[in-house]
Short mmCIF file of C-alpha atoms in Angstrom, two decimals:
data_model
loop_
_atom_site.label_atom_id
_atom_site.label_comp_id
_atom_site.label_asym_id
_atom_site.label_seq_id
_atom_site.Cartn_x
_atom_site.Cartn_y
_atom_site.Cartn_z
CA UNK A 602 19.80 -33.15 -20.22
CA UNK A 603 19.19 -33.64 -16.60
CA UNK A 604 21.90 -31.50 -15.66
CA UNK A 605 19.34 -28.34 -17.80
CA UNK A 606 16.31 -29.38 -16.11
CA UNK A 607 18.02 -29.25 -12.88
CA UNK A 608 19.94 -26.24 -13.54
CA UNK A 609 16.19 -24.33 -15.02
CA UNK A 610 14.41 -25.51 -12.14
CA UNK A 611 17.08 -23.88 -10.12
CA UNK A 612 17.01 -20.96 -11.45
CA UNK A 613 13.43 -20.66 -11.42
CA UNK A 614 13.83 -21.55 -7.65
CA UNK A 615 15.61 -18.51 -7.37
CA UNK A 616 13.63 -16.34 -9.22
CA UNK A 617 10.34 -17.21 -7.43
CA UNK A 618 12.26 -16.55 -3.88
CA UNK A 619 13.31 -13.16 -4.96
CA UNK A 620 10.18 -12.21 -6.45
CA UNK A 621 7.96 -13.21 -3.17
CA UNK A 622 10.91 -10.88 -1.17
CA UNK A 623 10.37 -7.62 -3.58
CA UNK A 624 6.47 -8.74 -3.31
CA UNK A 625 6.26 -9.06 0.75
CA UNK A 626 8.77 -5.23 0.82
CA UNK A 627 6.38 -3.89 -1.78
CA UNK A 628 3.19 -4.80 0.59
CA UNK A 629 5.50 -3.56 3.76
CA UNK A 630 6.06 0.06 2.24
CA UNK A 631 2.17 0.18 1.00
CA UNK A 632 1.04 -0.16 4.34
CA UNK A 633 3.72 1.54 6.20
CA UNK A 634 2.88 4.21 3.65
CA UNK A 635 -0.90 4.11 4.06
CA UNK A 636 -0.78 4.16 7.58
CA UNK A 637 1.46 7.43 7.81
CA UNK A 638 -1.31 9.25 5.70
CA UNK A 639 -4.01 7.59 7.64
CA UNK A 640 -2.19 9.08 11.30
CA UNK A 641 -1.36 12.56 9.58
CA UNK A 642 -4.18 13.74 7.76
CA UNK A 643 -6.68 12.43 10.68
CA UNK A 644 -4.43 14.49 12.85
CA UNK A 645 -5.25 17.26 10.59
CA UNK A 646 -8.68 16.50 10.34
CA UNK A 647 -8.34 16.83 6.67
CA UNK A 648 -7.61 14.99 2.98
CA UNK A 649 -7.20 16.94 -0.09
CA UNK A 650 -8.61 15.11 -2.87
CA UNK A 651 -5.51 14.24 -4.34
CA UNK A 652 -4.66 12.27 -1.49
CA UNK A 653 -7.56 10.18 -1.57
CA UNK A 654 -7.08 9.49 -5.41
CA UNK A 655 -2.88 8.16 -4.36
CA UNK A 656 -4.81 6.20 -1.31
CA UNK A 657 -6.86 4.60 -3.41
CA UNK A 658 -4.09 3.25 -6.02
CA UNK A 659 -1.98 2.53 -2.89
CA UNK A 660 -4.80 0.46 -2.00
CA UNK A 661 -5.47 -1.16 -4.63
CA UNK A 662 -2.04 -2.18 -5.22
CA UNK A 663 -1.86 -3.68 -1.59
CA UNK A 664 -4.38 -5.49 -1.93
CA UNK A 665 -3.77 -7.39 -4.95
CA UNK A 666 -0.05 -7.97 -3.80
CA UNK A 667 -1.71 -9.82 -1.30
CA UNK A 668 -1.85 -7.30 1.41
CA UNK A 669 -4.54 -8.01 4.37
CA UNK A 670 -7.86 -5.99 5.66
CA UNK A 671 -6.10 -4.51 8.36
CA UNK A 672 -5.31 -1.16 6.43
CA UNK A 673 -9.13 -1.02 5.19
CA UNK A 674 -10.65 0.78 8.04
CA UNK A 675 -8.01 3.29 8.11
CA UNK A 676 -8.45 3.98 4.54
CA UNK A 677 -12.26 4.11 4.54
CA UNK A 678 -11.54 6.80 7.80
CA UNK A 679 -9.04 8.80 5.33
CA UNK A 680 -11.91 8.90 2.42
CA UNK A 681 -14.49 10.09 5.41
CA UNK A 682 -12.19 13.29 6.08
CA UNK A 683 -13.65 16.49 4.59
CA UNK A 684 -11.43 17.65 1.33
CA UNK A 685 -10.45 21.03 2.52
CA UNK A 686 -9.55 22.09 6.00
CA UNK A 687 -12.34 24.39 7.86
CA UNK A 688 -11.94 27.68 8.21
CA UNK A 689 -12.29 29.05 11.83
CA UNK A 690 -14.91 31.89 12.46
#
């Protein structure tokens, strides 16, 4: 019997070490995502709405994996941007 409960809490262990590493990746490529938008699309001087709606589940989804405020000014920059570029006269 104490050979099982050693063996489950092992296990379990294990499982709760892998799941904080695909957790802590998932939060990496969010922002690393996130920011890439944020520096092209301000470059442009531009979001299409579409972009803002992926943003905002990207967002979302960082920030209940645990993912920081740091990405939250960039993101509220990124919703600023006009939807459509402007047309030079």
């Amino acid at each position: 019997m104490e050979f099982l409960l050693t063996s489950i809490a092992s296990s379990i262990a294990y499982i709760l070490k892998q799941y904080k590493g695909v957790k802590y990746g998932m939060v990496s490529l969010l922002r690393n995502e996130l920011v890439r938008i944020y520096e092209k699309y301000t470059k442009l001087g531009y979001c299409p709405s579409y972009m803002k709606e992926n943003v905002n589940d990207m967002y979302q989804s960082y920030h209940k994996l645990g993912g920081n405020g740091m990405i939250t000014t960039m993101v509220n920059e990124i919703y600023k941007l006009p939807n459509e570029k402007k047309e030079k006269i």
